[in-house]
Rosetta silent file (secondary structure, phi, psi, omega in degrees, C-alpha in Angstrom):
SEQUENCE: MGKHSDQRDRTLCLARILYEQTDEKHPLTTNRLLRMLEEVGLSAERKSIYRDMAAMSKWGLPVGYLPGKRGGWYLALRPLGQEALQTVIDAVGVYPWVSQEQRGQVLDQLARLSPRHQRHQMRRPVVLPPQGGQDPAVVRQALDRVHGALQEGRALSFYALEYQLGKGWQTGDLLMVVTPKGLLWYQGHYHLLGWDHRAGALGLYRLDHMAQPKVTGVPAQGPAAEPNRFLAAPFGMEPRRRERICLRCAPALAVDVLDQLGPGAQLRAEEGSFTVTAEVIVGPDFWGWLTAHGDQATVVGPAWAAALWNARYRPRLGQAVGSGQEARQVI
SCORE:     score description
SCORE:     0.000 S_00000001
   1 L     0.000  -41.228  179.675  -31.224  -15.499 -102.403 S_00000001
   2 H   -64.134  -37.422 -179.700  -27.633  -14.385 -101.912 S_00000001
   3 H   -64.040  -44.283  179.177  -28.732  -10.878 -100.996 S_00000001
   4 H   -64.667  -37.045  177.991  -31.067  -12.136  -98.287 S_00000001
   5 H   -63.278  -42.979  177.730  -28.322  -14.424  -96.982 S_00000001
   6 H   -61.095  -40.277  179.973  -25.924  -11.466  -96.751 S_00000001
   7 H   -63.414  -43.235  178.836  -28.543   -9.473  -94.860 S_00000001
   8 H   -64.398  -44.897  179.369  -29.034  -12.265  -92.327 S_00000001
   9 H   -59.475  -42.403 -178.493  -25.284  -12.714  -91.892 S_00000001
  10 H   -64.345  -45.745 -178.998  -24.854   -8.979  -91.380 S_00000001
  11 H   -63.372  -44.271  179.464  -27.621   -8.743  -88.798 S_00000001
  12 H   -65.727  -38.586  178.517  -26.371  -11.769  -86.881 S_00000001
  13 H   -64.648  -42.289  177.668  -22.803  -10.497  -86.993 S_00000001
  14 H   -62.683  -40.786  179.094  -23.903   -7.114  -85.638 S_00000001
  15 H   -61.841  -40.775  179.666  -25.819   -8.826  -82.828 S_00000001
  16 H   -67.172  -40.755  178.714  -22.715  -10.801  -81.881 S_00000001
  17 H   -61.436  -46.762  179.201  -20.532   -7.686  -81.916 S_00000001
  18 H   -60.924  -41.244 -176.860  -22.960   -5.819  -79.676 S_00000001
  19 H   -67.945  -42.905 -173.046  -23.194   -8.769  -77.291 S_00000001
  20 H   -85.358  -24.574 -167.880  -19.466   -9.407  -77.007 S_00000001
  21 H  -125.264   -3.641 -173.140  -18.001   -5.914  -77.124 S_00000001
  22 L  -125.769  154.434  162.812  -20.437   -3.247  -75.978 S_00000001
  23 L  -154.813 -172.930 -174.444  -22.235   -1.797  -73.005 S_00000001
  24 L   -62.007  -28.693  179.939  -23.360    1.714  -72.113 S_00000001
  25 L   -90.027   -8.121 -178.251  -19.792    2.761  -71.298 S_00000001
  26 L  -135.070   64.988  178.167  -18.314    1.125  -74.399 S_00000001
  27 L   -78.226  165.398  177.036  -20.526    1.911  -77.433 S_00000001
  28 E  -121.745  133.378 -179.838  -19.417    1.491  -81.050 S_00000001
  29 L   -71.988  163.948  177.054  -19.992    4.137  -83.697 S_00000001
  30 H   -60.982  -43.361  179.512  -21.704    3.385  -86.994 S_00000001
  31 H   -61.679  -39.879  179.255  -18.426    3.899  -88.862 S_00000001
  32 H   -65.924  -40.170  177.941  -16.648    1.479  -86.528 S_00000001
  33 H   -63.718  -39.285  177.458  -19.355   -1.134  -87.060 S_00000001
  34 H   -61.250  -41.539  179.759  -19.052   -0.722  -90.842 S_00000001
  35 H   -68.147  -38.070  179.902  -15.297   -1.350  -90.643 S_00000001
  36 H   -66.450  -37.848  175.710  -15.777   -4.373  -88.426 S_00000001
  37 H   -65.739  -41.257 -179.816  -18.268   -5.862  -90.886 S_00000001
  38 H   -63.251  -34.850 -179.304  -15.897   -5.203  -93.761 S_00000001
  39 H   -64.259  -24.578  178.484  -13.096   -7.017  -91.894 S_00000001
  40 L  -104.753   13.764  173.756  -15.160  -10.230  -91.953 S_00000001
  41 L    83.802   23.121  178.926  -16.209   -9.815  -95.582 S_00000001
  42 L  -114.229  126.049  179.523  -19.681   -8.328  -95.106 S_00000001
  43 L   -90.411  147.656  179.333  -20.671   -5.193  -96.979 S_00000001
  44 L  -160.448  164.887  173.460  -23.059   -2.637  -95.491 S_00000001
  45 L  -129.548  169.447 -174.256  -24.035    0.992  -95.597 S_00000001
  46 H   -57.856  -41.931 -178.674  -25.157    3.361  -92.875 S_00000001
  47 H   -62.166  -36.824 -179.509  -28.860    2.933  -93.677 S_00000001
  48 H   -68.133  -32.978  176.244  -28.579   -0.843  -93.399 S_00000001
  49 H   -62.310  -46.084  179.513  -27.023   -0.490  -89.932 S_00000001
  50 H   -61.041  -41.134 -179.905  -30.015    1.585  -88.799 S_00000001
  51 H   -64.906  -42.406 -179.533  -32.432   -0.958  -90.266 S_00000001
  52 H   -64.670  -40.729  179.421  -30.654   -3.855  -88.556 S_00000001
  53 H   -64.739  -40.036  178.009  -30.642   -2.101  -85.194 S_00000001
  54 H   -64.434  -39.837  179.852  -34.354   -1.362  -85.506 S_00000001
  55 H   -66.001  -42.131  179.673  -35.052   -5.002  -86.415 S_00000001
  56 H   -63.271  -42.736  178.108  -33.056   -6.301  -83.444 S_00000001
  57 H   -62.866  -39.389 -179.434  -34.924   -3.989  -81.057 S_00000001
  58 H   -62.050  -37.008 -175.367  -38.253   -5.077  -82.556 S_00000001
  59 L  -101.077   22.022  166.340  -37.505   -8.767  -81.922 S_00000001
  60 L   102.078   -0.166  175.799  -36.305   -8.443  -78.355 S_00000001
  61 L   -96.848  104.217 -171.153  -32.597   -7.586  -78.487 S_00000001
  62 L   -71.724  105.516 -179.133  -32.506   -4.233  -76.649 S_00000001
  63 E  -101.513  132.705  177.373  -30.195   -1.938  -78.611 S_00000001
  64 E  -113.936  161.587  178.247  -29.313    1.496  -77.264 S_00000001
  65 E  -139.029  131.117  176.107  -27.723    4.514  -78.889 S_00000001
  66 E  -110.365  123.050  178.295  -25.721    7.332  -77.303 S_00000001
  67 L   -76.066  167.473  177.183  -25.326   10.542  -79.361 S_00000001
  68 L   105.133  172.499 -176.932  -22.123   12.587  -79.438 S_00000001
  69 L   -61.826  -35.519 -178.211  -18.499   12.074  -80.391 S_00000001
  70 L  -100.206   13.535 -178.678  -17.988    9.264  -77.867 S_00000001
  71 L   -88.637 -167.492  179.603  -21.398    7.766  -78.425 S_00000001
  72 E   148.717 -166.065 -176.736  -22.595    4.899  -80.553 S_00000001
  73 E   -90.874  146.933  178.469  -24.521    1.641  -80.468 S_00000001
  74 E  -157.914  160.259  175.915  -24.522   -0.760  -77.520 S_00000001
  75 E   -80.409  118.464 -169.614  -26.449   -3.644  -76.020 S_00000001
  76 L   -83.412  -22.872 -176.665  -28.743   -1.958  -73.509 S_00000001
  77 L  -148.319  133.960  179.191  -29.827   -4.944  -71.418 S_00000001
  78 L  -115.884  160.987  179.139  -28.289   -8.335  -70.631 S_00000001
  79 L   -54.195  -36.727  175.980  -29.801  -11.427  -69.003 S_00000001
  80 L  -132.427  130.089  174.737  -27.718  -10.597  -65.908 S_00000001
  81 L   -68.236  168.784 -175.393  -26.293   -7.205  -65.021 S_00000001
  82 H   -59.674  -43.474 -178.145  -22.632   -6.955  -64.060 S_00000001
  83 H   -66.491  -43.437  179.328  -23.296   -6.929  -60.313 S_00000001
  84 H   -65.748  -41.308  179.765  -25.714   -9.867  -60.465 S_00000001
  85 H   -65.340  -40.298  178.853  -23.391  -11.834  -62.742 S_00000001
  86 H   -63.995  -36.998  177.956  -20.430  -11.175  -60.447 S_00000001
  87 H   -62.627  -44.189  179.121  -22.473  -12.433  -57.504 S_00000001
  88 H   -63.833  -44.031 -179.614  -23.278  -15.682  -59.330 S_00000001
  89 H   -62.331  -43.381  178.616  -19.632  -16.162  -60.361 S_00000001
  90 H   -63.028  -38.140  179.687  -18.406  -15.578  -56.805 S_00000001
  91 H   -65.912  -43.782  178.115  -20.958  -18.082  -55.491 S_00000001
  92 H   -63.843  -35.492 -177.966  -19.871  -20.766  -57.979 S_00000001
  93 H   -62.286  -27.192 -178.454  -16.237  -20.026  -57.102 S_00000001
  94 H  -112.303    2.538  179.877  -16.727  -21.111  -53.466 S_00000001
  95 L   -70.223  120.332 -172.535  -19.425  -23.787  -53.966 S_00000001
  96 L   -76.434  -24.519 -171.988  -17.850  -26.999  -52.603 S_00000001
  97 L   -92.104   56.233  175.257  -20.003  -29.595  -54.374 S_00000001
  98 L  -153.873  141.384 -179.725  -18.481  -29.284  -57.834 S_00000001
  99 L   -70.716  158.641  179.898  -15.250  -30.695  -59.250 S_00000001
 100 H   -60.344  -39.655 -179.790  -12.374  -28.369  -60.080 S_00000001
 101 H   -63.947  -47.336 -178.989  -12.726  -29.182  -63.790 S_00000001
 102 H   -68.255  -34.265  178.513  -16.447  -28.450  -63.862 S_00000001
 103 H   -59.792  -45.289  179.029  -15.954  -25.313  -61.754 S_00000001
 104 H   -62.342  -40.601  179.794  -13.553  -23.928  -64.360 S_00000001
 105 H   -64.743  -45.011 -178.909  -15.935  -24.744  -67.206 S_00000001
 106 H   -65.784  -41.175 -179.961  -18.929  -23.120  -65.493 S_00000001
 107 H   -64.923  -37.932  176.416  -16.952  -20.005  -64.566 S_00000001
 108 H   -63.925  -42.743 -179.453  -15.754  -19.625  -68.170 S_00000001
 109 H   -65.701  -39.301  178.479  -19.310  -19.957  -69.466 S_00000001
 110 H   -67.066  -41.416 -179.030  -20.603  -17.412  -66.972 S_00000001
 111 H   -61.557  -31.151 -179.720  -17.829  -14.946  -67.777 S_00000001
 112 L   -71.730   -7.373  174.296  -18.838  -15.074  -71.456 S_00000001
 113 L   -77.343   -9.105  178.686  -22.196  -13.573  -70.487 S_00000001
 114 L  -106.362  160.687  176.483  -20.382  -10.260  -70.007 S_00000001
 115 L   -64.526  156.806 -173.077  -18.674   -8.125  -72.684 S_00000001
 116 H   -56.353  -38.295 -175.129  -15.035   -8.960  -73.415 S_00000001
 117 H   -70.525  -10.727  179.004  -13.604   -5.903  -71.676 S_00000001
 118 H  -103.440  -12.616 -170.109  -15.197   -7.019  -68.375 S_00000001
 119 H   -63.963  -34.431 -178.737  -14.340  -10.719  -68.437 S_00000001
 120 H   -67.944  -20.075  179.049  -10.915  -10.361  -66.824 S_00000001
 121 H   -84.046  -19.953 -172.446  -12.618   -8.724  -63.804 S_00000001
 122 H   -74.872  -37.684 -176.832  -15.138  -11.524  -63.363 S_00000001
 123 L   -83.346  113.941  178.489  -12.775  -14.361  -62.407 S_00000001
 124 L  -124.519   91.042 -173.178  -11.595  -13.905  -58.824 S_00000001
 125 L   -57.964  139.971  177.023   -9.813  -17.125  -57.813 S_00000001
 126 L  -127.941  134.035  177.891  -10.431  -18.433  -54.300 S_00000001
 127 L   -83.601  124.446 -179.030   -8.392  -21.186  -52.631 S_00000001
 128 L  -109.711  147.454  175.757  -10.703  -23.879  -51.250 S_00000001
 129 L   -69.255  157.617  177.877   -9.864  -26.620  -48.727 S_00000001
 130 L   -59.122  139.246 -179.322   -9.856  -30.226  -49.997 S_00000001
 131 L   -89.935  118.191  178.893  -13.373  -31.642  -50.183 S_00000001
 132 L   -92.478 -176.067  176.176  -13.744  -34.816  -48.143 S_00000001
 133 L    72.540 -137.407 -172.161  -16.520  -37.378  -48.072 S_00000001
 134 L   -73.630  156.820  171.659  -18.618  -38.016  -51.137 S_00000001
 135 L   -62.999  134.886  179.360  -17.862  -37.205  -54.757 S_00000001
 136 H   -52.631  -35.655 -179.632  -19.497  -33.852  -55.645 S_00000001
 137 H   -64.123  -34.159  179.198  -21.381  -35.534  -58.501 S_00000001
 138 H   -68.130  -39.533  179.108  -22.988  -37.955  -56.042 S_00000001
 139 H   -65.949  -41.895  179.145  -24.143  -35.087  -53.835 S_00000001
 140 H   -64.941  -34.261  176.342  -25.643  -33.240  -56.805 S_00000001
 141 H   -64.946  -43.044  177.002  -27.493  -36.417  -57.801 S_00000001
 142 H   -62.112  -38.528  178.440  -28.940  -36.668  -54.284 S_00000001
 143 H   -61.807  -41.874  177.582  -29.905  -32.993  -54.528 S_00000001
 144 H   -62.325  -41.313 -178.701  -31.783  -33.697  -57.777 S_00000001
 145 H   -66.447  -40.293  179.750  -33.621  -36.626  -56.176 S_00000001
 146 H   -62.305  -46.972  179.438  -34.649  -34.529  -53.161 S_00000001
 147 H   -64.261  -37.194  177.447  -36.041  -31.760  -55.378 S_00000001
 148 H   -61.559  -43.127  179.028  -37.799  -34.370  -57.502 S_00000001
 149 H   -65.228  -39.249  178.694  -39.507  -35.828  -54.419 S_00000001
 150 H   -63.714  -44.595 -177.154  -40.525  -32.356  -53.237 S_00000001
 151 H   -68.989  -33.954 -176.759  -41.992  -31.418  -56.605 S_00000001
 152 H   -90.802   -6.759 -177.576  -43.864  -34.700  -57.036 S_00000001
 153 L    65.976   41.007 -177.931  -45.126  -34.899  -53.442 S_00000001
 154 E  -121.803  165.383  175.607  -43.425  -38.271  -52.957 S_00000001
 155 E   -84.414  158.551  178.940  -41.204  -39.905  -50.375 S_00000001
 156 E  -112.369  138.498  174.550  -37.469  -40.424  -50.906 S_00000001
 157 E  -114.439  147.076  177.294  -35.667  -43.687  -50.210 S_00000001
 158 E  -166.213  162.957  172.418  -31.933  -44.072  -49.530 S_00000001
 159 E  -104.119  142.374  178.704  -29.364  -46.034  -47.573 S_00000001
 160 E   -81.391  136.026  174.980  -27.247  -44.262  -44.968 S_00000001
 161 E   -81.585  137.621  179.426  -23.495  -44.263  -45.544 S_00000001
 162 E  -125.068  142.636  178.725  -21.401  -45.454  -42.605 S_00000001
 163 E   -98.319  121.547  179.669  -17.658  -45.039  -42.080 S_00000001
 164 E  -114.302  128.787 -179.219  -15.885  -48.223  -41.025 S_00000001
 165 L   -59.451  131.696 -179.784  -12.270  -48.172  -39.923 S_00000001
 166 L    85.689  -15.677 -178.511  -10.061  -49.936  -42.426 S_00000001
 167 L  -118.472  -21.080 -178.050  -12.862  -50.092  -44.990 S_00000001
 168 E    82.668 -154.032 -177.222  -13.854  -46.462  -45.508 S_00000001
 169 E   -75.542  127.837 -179.747  -17.387  -45.424  -46.440 S_00000001
 170 E  -126.953  148.241  177.496  -19.812  -48.348  -46.637 S_00000001
 171 E   -80.866  126.340 -179.857  -23.499  -48.515  -47.541 S_00000001
 172 E   -69.688  170.796 -176.712  -25.664  -49.442  -44.565 S_00000001
 173 E   -89.301  -21.841 -173.294  -28.254  -52.227  -44.602 S_00000001
 174 E   -87.303  123.008  176.447  -31.295  -50.201  -43.527 S_00000001
 175 E   -83.450  120.189  178.610  -33.387  -48.619  -46.286 S_00000001
 176 E   -90.317  139.651  173.348  -34.665  -45.225  -45.142 S_00000001
 177 E  -123.889  114.828 -170.041  -37.985  -43.878  -46.434 S_00000001
 178 E  -134.283  136.302  171.962  -38.303  -40.165  -45.773 S_00000001
 179 E   -90.597  115.265  179.656  -40.688  -37.422  -46.929 S_00000001
 180 E   -64.301  135.533  176.576  -38.596  -34.298  -47.700 S_00000001
 181 E  -114.498  -14.436  179.215  -39.762  -31.144  -45.916 S_00000001
 182 E   161.620  164.682  179.174  -36.944  -28.810  -46.943 S_00000001
 183 E  -113.260  141.199  177.917  -33.212  -28.360  -47.452 S_00000001
 184 E  -123.361  145.622  175.316  -30.829  -26.599  -45.097 S_00000001
 185 E  -111.973  116.529 -175.399  -27.297  -25.375  -45.738 S_00000001
 186 E  -143.724  124.218  177.434  -25.145  -25.637  -42.620 S_00000001
 187 L    51.255   44.671  173.676  -21.358  -25.586  -42.219 S_00000001
 188 L    79.656   13.364 -178.198  -20.725  -26.305  -45.884 S_00000001
 189 E  -135.225  149.964  170.986  -23.133  -29.236  -46.223 S_00000001
 190 E   -83.013  135.637  173.980  -26.675  -29.854  -47.436 S_00000001
 191 E  -124.720  132.590  176.506  -29.022  -31.285  -44.812 S_00000001
 192 E   -92.939  124.855  169.875  -32.422  -32.743  -45.634 S_00000001
 193 E   -91.167  117.947 -174.651  -35.201  -32.066  -43.155 S_00000001
 194 E  -144.594  159.008  178.034  -37.507  -35.022  -43.573 S_00000001
 195 E   -94.961  114.435  179.937  -40.265  -37.068  -42.000 S_00000001
 196 E   -76.116  115.270 -176.938  -39.045  -40.605  -41.246 S_00000001
 197 L   -64.669  -34.402 -177.715  -41.907  -42.959  -42.161 S_00000001
 198 L   -75.930  -44.782 -177.272  -40.645  -45.735  -39.892 S_00000001
 199 L   -83.494  -20.412 -177.469  -39.928  -43.616  -36.798 S_00000001
 200 L    66.199   41.265 -177.504  -42.822  -41.194  -37.342 S_00000001
 201 E  -153.109  159.902  175.452  -40.657  -38.181  -36.548 S_00000001
 202 E   -75.087  146.245  176.590  -38.685  -35.378  -38.178 S_00000001
 203 E  -147.315  165.901  177.403  -34.989  -35.925  -38.770 S_00000001
 204 E  -115.383  133.910 -174.626  -31.973  -34.305  -40.408 S_00000001
 205 E  -135.992  124.894  178.874  -29.965  -36.188  -43.034 S_00000001
 206 E   -76.449  133.270 -177.001  -26.784  -35.064  -44.754 S_00000001
 207 H   -66.769  -30.231  179.631  -26.940  -35.457  -48.521 S_00000001
 208 H   -79.328    1.137  174.707  -23.291  -36.501  -48.742 S_00000001
 209 H  -111.149   18.479  178.387  -24.115  -39.410  -46.401 S_00000001
 210 E  -104.197  141.880  174.150  -26.838  -40.817  -48.669 S_00000001
 211 E  -123.900  138.317  175.919  -26.419  -43.794  -50.981 S_00000001
 212 E    54.412   50.051  178.260  -28.739  -44.754  -53.846 S_00000001
 213 E   -69.139  138.158 -179.553  -31.359  -42.014  -53.299 S_00000001
 214 E  -143.269  146.073  171.797  -34.560  -42.595  -55.268 S_00000001
 215 E   -82.386  123.192 -176.506  -37.969  -40.954  -55.598 S_00000001
 216 E   -92.398  177.575  173.801  -40.499  -43.595  -54.555 S_00000001
 217 E   -91.533    4.566 -177.872  -44.151  -44.059  -55.426 S_00000001
 218 E   -79.608  127.258  179.163  -45.087  -43.546  -51.768 S_00000001
 219 E   -62.180  152.107  178.385  -47.144  -40.360  -51.199 S_00000001
 220 L   -59.929  145.276 -179.758  -45.656  -37.671  -48.965 S_00000001
 221 L  -133.134  172.097  174.188  -46.426  -38.015  -45.263 S_00000001
 222 L    89.440  159.305 -179.035  -45.962  -36.090  -42.032 S_00000001
 223 L   -73.934  165.102  174.772  -46.920  -32.603  -40.832 S_00000001
 224 L   -64.910  149.883 -178.796  -45.661  -29.371  -42.326 S_00000001
 225 L  -135.151  157.323  179.640  -42.289  -28.232  -41.007 S_00000001
 226 L  -112.633   98.260 -178.858  -40.343  -24.971  -40.908 S_00000001
 227 H   -57.353  -34.561 -178.138  -36.731  -25.534  -42.030 S_00000001
 228 H   -60.472  -27.462 -178.915  -35.732  -22.004  -40.955 S_00000001
 229 H   -63.109  -27.740 -177.747  -36.476  -22.936  -37.350 S_00000001
 230 H   -79.159  -13.088 -179.104  -33.545  -25.348  -37.390 S_00000001
 231 H  -118.290   13.113 -173.891  -31.083  -22.584  -38.306 S_00000001
 232 L   -78.372  -11.859  179.574  -32.518  -19.758  -36.219 S_00000001
 233 L  -134.931  147.243 -177.737  -29.897  -20.072  -33.442 S_00000001
 234 L   -75.231  166.314  174.262  -26.118  -20.658  -33.613 S_00000001
 235 L    78.155   35.036  173.282  -24.139  -23.750  -32.499 S_00000001
 236 L   135.250 -176.394 -176.988  -26.160  -26.521  -34.088 S_00000001
 237 L  -132.918   40.304  179.980  -29.483  -27.577  -35.561 S_00000001
 238 L  -116.300   94.088 -176.869  -31.395  -29.101  -32.643 S_00000001
 239 H   -55.805  -27.711 -179.368  -34.408  -26.881  -31.818 S_00000001
 240 H   -66.718  -20.648  178.632  -35.092  -28.896  -28.652 S_00000001
 241 H   -97.787    9.609 -178.618  -31.813  -27.536  -27.220 S_00000001
 242 E   -71.955  131.024 -175.998  -32.627  -23.948  -28.062 S_00000001
 243 E  -148.974  147.738  175.200  -32.281  -21.704  -25.021 S_00000001
 244 E   -88.687  110.384 -172.955  -31.990  -18.027  -24.222 S_00000001
 245 E  -105.485  144.877  173.078  -28.550  -17.741  -22.610 S_00000001
 246 E  -119.066  127.293  179.985  -26.989  -14.832  -20.724 S_00000001
 247 E  -119.680  151.236  168.789  -23.183  -14.568  -20.588 S_00000001
 248 E  -112.528  126.640 -171.496  -20.781  -12.195  -18.863 S_00000001
 249 E  -131.167  156.211  172.912  -17.712  -11.526  -20.996 S_00000001
 250 L   -71.649  148.268 -177.742  -14.482   -9.539  -21.025 S_00000001
 251 H   -54.110  -31.676 -177.610  -14.567   -6.468  -23.309 S_00000001
 252 H   -65.114  -15.459 -177.218  -12.023   -8.050  -25.677 S_00000001
 253 H   -90.352    0.111 -172.646  -14.605  -10.700  -26.684 S_00000001
 254 H   -55.768  -46.034 -177.406  -17.173   -8.255  -28.091 S_00000001
 255 H   -65.530  -45.995 -178.864  -16.288   -8.840  -31.764 S_00000001
 256 H   -64.497  -38.577  178.790  -16.143  -12.642  -31.448 S_00000001
 257 H   -62.295  -44.759  178.640  -19.431  -12.688  -29.503 S_00000001
 258 H   -64.865  -39.632  178.359  -21.181  -10.682  -32.213 S_00000001
 259 H   -61.984  -41.778 -174.590  -19.694  -12.922  -34.939 S_00000001
 260 H   -81.469  -39.944 -173.604  -20.862  -16.094  -33.191 S_00000001
 261 H   -93.555  -13.491  174.044  -24.224  -15.029  -31.776 S_00000001
 262 L    86.086  175.063 -175.517  -25.365  -12.850  -34.668 S_00000001
 263 L   -65.797  -16.930  179.253  -27.109   -9.483  -34.901 S_00000001
 264 L   -77.603   -8.891 -179.247  -29.875  -10.606  -32.519 S_00000001
 265 L   -66.901  137.808 -179.107  -27.443  -10.682  -29.579 S_00000001
 266 E  -108.608  111.611 -178.973  -28.145   -8.021  -26.957 S_00000001
 267 E  -100.310  139.546  176.753  -25.024   -6.529  -25.382 S_00000001
 268 E  -135.492  123.017 -177.232  -25.075   -4.409  -22.233 S_00000001
 269 E   -72.012  139.799  173.136  -21.951   -2.711  -20.886 S_00000001
 270 E  -130.397  175.094 -179.305  -20.988   -3.204  -17.226 S_00000001
 271 L   -69.532  112.091  177.807  -17.992   -2.082  -15.211 S_00000001
 272 L    77.309    5.701 -179.433  -15.013   -3.938  -16.649 S_00000001
 273 E  -163.835 -173.253  171.615  -17.169   -6.366  -18.661 S_00000001
 274 E  -148.074  155.433  173.295  -20.398   -6.744  -20.605 S_00000001
 275 E  -108.139  150.717  178.793  -23.326   -9.126  -20.579 S_00000001
 276 E  -135.954  137.021  178.153  -24.870  -10.599  -23.693 S_00000001
 277 E  -121.958  130.686 -178.985  -28.224  -12.325  -24.112 S_00000001
 278 E  -161.081  158.615  174.399  -29.041  -14.446  -27.169 S_00000001
 279 E   -88.485  128.681 -178.332  -30.793  -17.619  -28.232 S_00000001
 280 E  -137.707  165.460  170.588  -28.366  -20.473  -28.896 S_00000001
 281 E   -90.659  110.336 -175.752  -28.363  -24.252  -29.280 S_00000001
 282 L   -82.516   92.655 -178.827  -26.927  -25.411  -25.953 S_00000001
 283 L  -148.080 -165.722 -176.397  -24.859  -28.376  -27.079 S_00000001
 284 H   -55.854  -40.368 -179.088  -21.247  -29.462  -27.637 S_00000001
 285 H   -63.410  -39.815  179.868  -20.482  -26.664  -30.109 S_00000001
 286 H   -66.355  -48.870 -178.626  -21.666  -24.012  -27.656 S_00000001
 287 H   -64.605  -36.239  177.613  -19.730  -25.410  -24.686 S_00000001
 288 H   -63.626  -43.049  178.063  -16.621  -25.852  -26.829 S_00000001
 289 H   -63.614  -41.441 -176.531  -16.763  -22.234  -27.976 S_00000001
 290 H   -68.504  -45.823 -178.911  -17.310  -20.985  -24.440 S_00000001
 291 H   -66.381  -25.753  179.352  -14.501  -23.005  -22.805 S_00000001
 292 L   -63.617  -18.037 -178.939  -12.083  -21.868  -25.526 S_00000001
 293 L   -95.171    5.431  174.619  -12.258  -18.378  -23.974 S_00000001
 294 H    58.319 -132.614 -176.405  -11.070  -19.542  -20.558 S_00000001
 295 H   -86.096   10.448 -178.691  -11.872  -17.148  -17.734 S_00000001
 296 H   -88.138   -4.694  178.811  -12.969  -14.382  -20.122 S_00000001
 297 E  -146.287  143.840  177.544  -16.558  -15.662  -20.340 S_00000001
 298 E  -146.471  155.917 -179.534  -18.991  -17.248  -17.909 S_00000001
 299 E   -87.504  129.155  178.036  -22.650  -18.293  -17.936 S_00000001
 300 E   -98.755  -40.130 -178.394  -25.009  -16.063  -15.905 S_00000001
 301 E  -162.884  163.152    1.779  -28.350  -17.641  -16.783 S_00000001
 302 L   -69.950  173.427 -171.776  -30.570  -19.536  -16.907 S_00000001
 303 H   -60.565  -39.753 -177.292  -29.800  -21.134  -13.555 S_00000001
 304 H   -66.522  -36.838  179.385  -29.525  -24.696  -14.874 S_00000001
 305 H   -70.630  -38.826  177.268  -27.010  -23.663  -17.580 S_00000001
 306 H   -64.414  -39.512  179.021  -24.940  -21.656  -15.063 S_00000001
 307 H   -65.674  -42.393  178.927  -24.926  -24.655  -12.717 S_00000001
 308 H   -64.019  -40.950  178.478  -23.854  -27.009  -15.515 S_00000001
 309 H   -61.190  -46.746 -176.859  -21.092  -24.588  -16.554 S_00000001
 310 H   -71.041  -31.829 -176.191  -19.738  -24.311  -12.995 S_00000001
 311 H   -86.072  -37.603 -172.256  -19.998  -28.033  -12.259 S_00000001
 312 H  -107.786  -45.337 -169.593  -18.825  -29.631  -15.502 S_00000001
 313 H   -96.124  -38.287 -177.590  -17.042  -27.242  -17.836 S_00000001
 314 H   -63.548  -39.905  178.107  -15.456  -24.525  -15.693 S_00000001
 315 H   -61.925  -23.363 -179.826  -13.364  -27.000  -13.645 S_00000001
 316 H   -69.437  -11.474  177.658  -11.824  -28.272  -16.895 S_00000001
 317 H   -74.979    8.129  174.389  -10.020  -24.973  -17.216 S_00000001
 318 L    82.249   34.712 -177.336   -7.493  -26.466  -14.775 S_00000001
 319 L    49.970   36.371 -176.715   -8.747  -24.757  -11.603 S_00000001
 320 L  -114.204   26.996 -178.995   -7.439  -21.575  -13.192 S_00000001
 321 L   -60.673  -34.785 -179.495  -10.583  -19.509  -13.007 S_00000001
 322 L   -84.933   -3.149 -178.249   -8.784  -17.013  -10.831 S_00000001
 323 L  -131.592  101.944 -177.570   -5.715  -16.896  -13.097 S_00000001
 324 H   -61.323  -35.289 -177.868   -6.285  -15.896  -16.680 S_00000001
 325 H   -65.841  -44.756 -179.918   -2.693  -16.730  -17.688 S_00000001
 326 H   -64.901  -38.707  179.167   -2.925  -20.330  -16.363 S_00000001
 327 H   -61.883  -42.162 -179.548   -6.286  -20.831  -18.013 S_00000001
 328 H   -66.706  -32.191  178.223   -4.925  -19.781  -21.371 S_00000001
 329 H   -67.592  -39.337  178.907   -2.003  -22.209  -20.935 S_00000001
 330 H   -63.483  -42.768 -177.492   -4.396  -25.105  -20.259 S_00000001
 331 L   -73.320    0.000    0.000   -6.436  -24.285  -23.338 S_00000001
């Protein structure tokens, strides 16, 4: 019985060593493995190492061997490769809906999926702004309820949170009943695209503005919807305001225009300027971005948007359309 116990301990110890300390660039020789086993009080011989490695490979732990002086045994395949694991760690590092304590715990657990010599490279601290609004745990609970409703084909009920001056966030009186159609991630927040049973229309609802979300027994209702359609154009999530806009801009704005309008923007050089055509959500965010550039950008088309720009927004530049310096001072 003792002999079999020693064999199991040895095999498990070898598996742990391979997992924690090896990869293709950092193999361990048979002699080194024998010394490491001896250091923890386990006896072995070369033949037993070969048998253990064969057994581990047979039962799903992929063990590799590199011949040569710098070769040896190593774990050939991990649940996540280094690049994939680093991507997950970086994503968790900037995910806003998790507490600082839980973020540290999750990042430590993820880093342990890599060999020890790589763990110091995995943690890349990022400074995040303070998270306002709801407690991250409350948002994650709402996220669970939304997914539960989607999977079960049921409606979701919740109360809308309202902010009252002097009182803070308060739970509203109206119980919403909504069939989830999909989740959107926009400007650091989750938004639920859902069919409002009372209004009979699609709506967008922020998860951090939900109170007491529950999966109901009411069957899902409403037509199919395409969540991607709500994020297909910059400056908002209102498809009804989606419009193909043409702007004339100063050359210095090319980088900012591409950043804001995305790779679908079509730029055409002109003498001393360029025009750009792209689909955008024509709303407050768009007009705010455009006016921030003063006399360096103007609306060319469509005609109604150019008229609105000239009548409502351009005069706010302080009648400084002809003077770039004055316009920048006003802004």
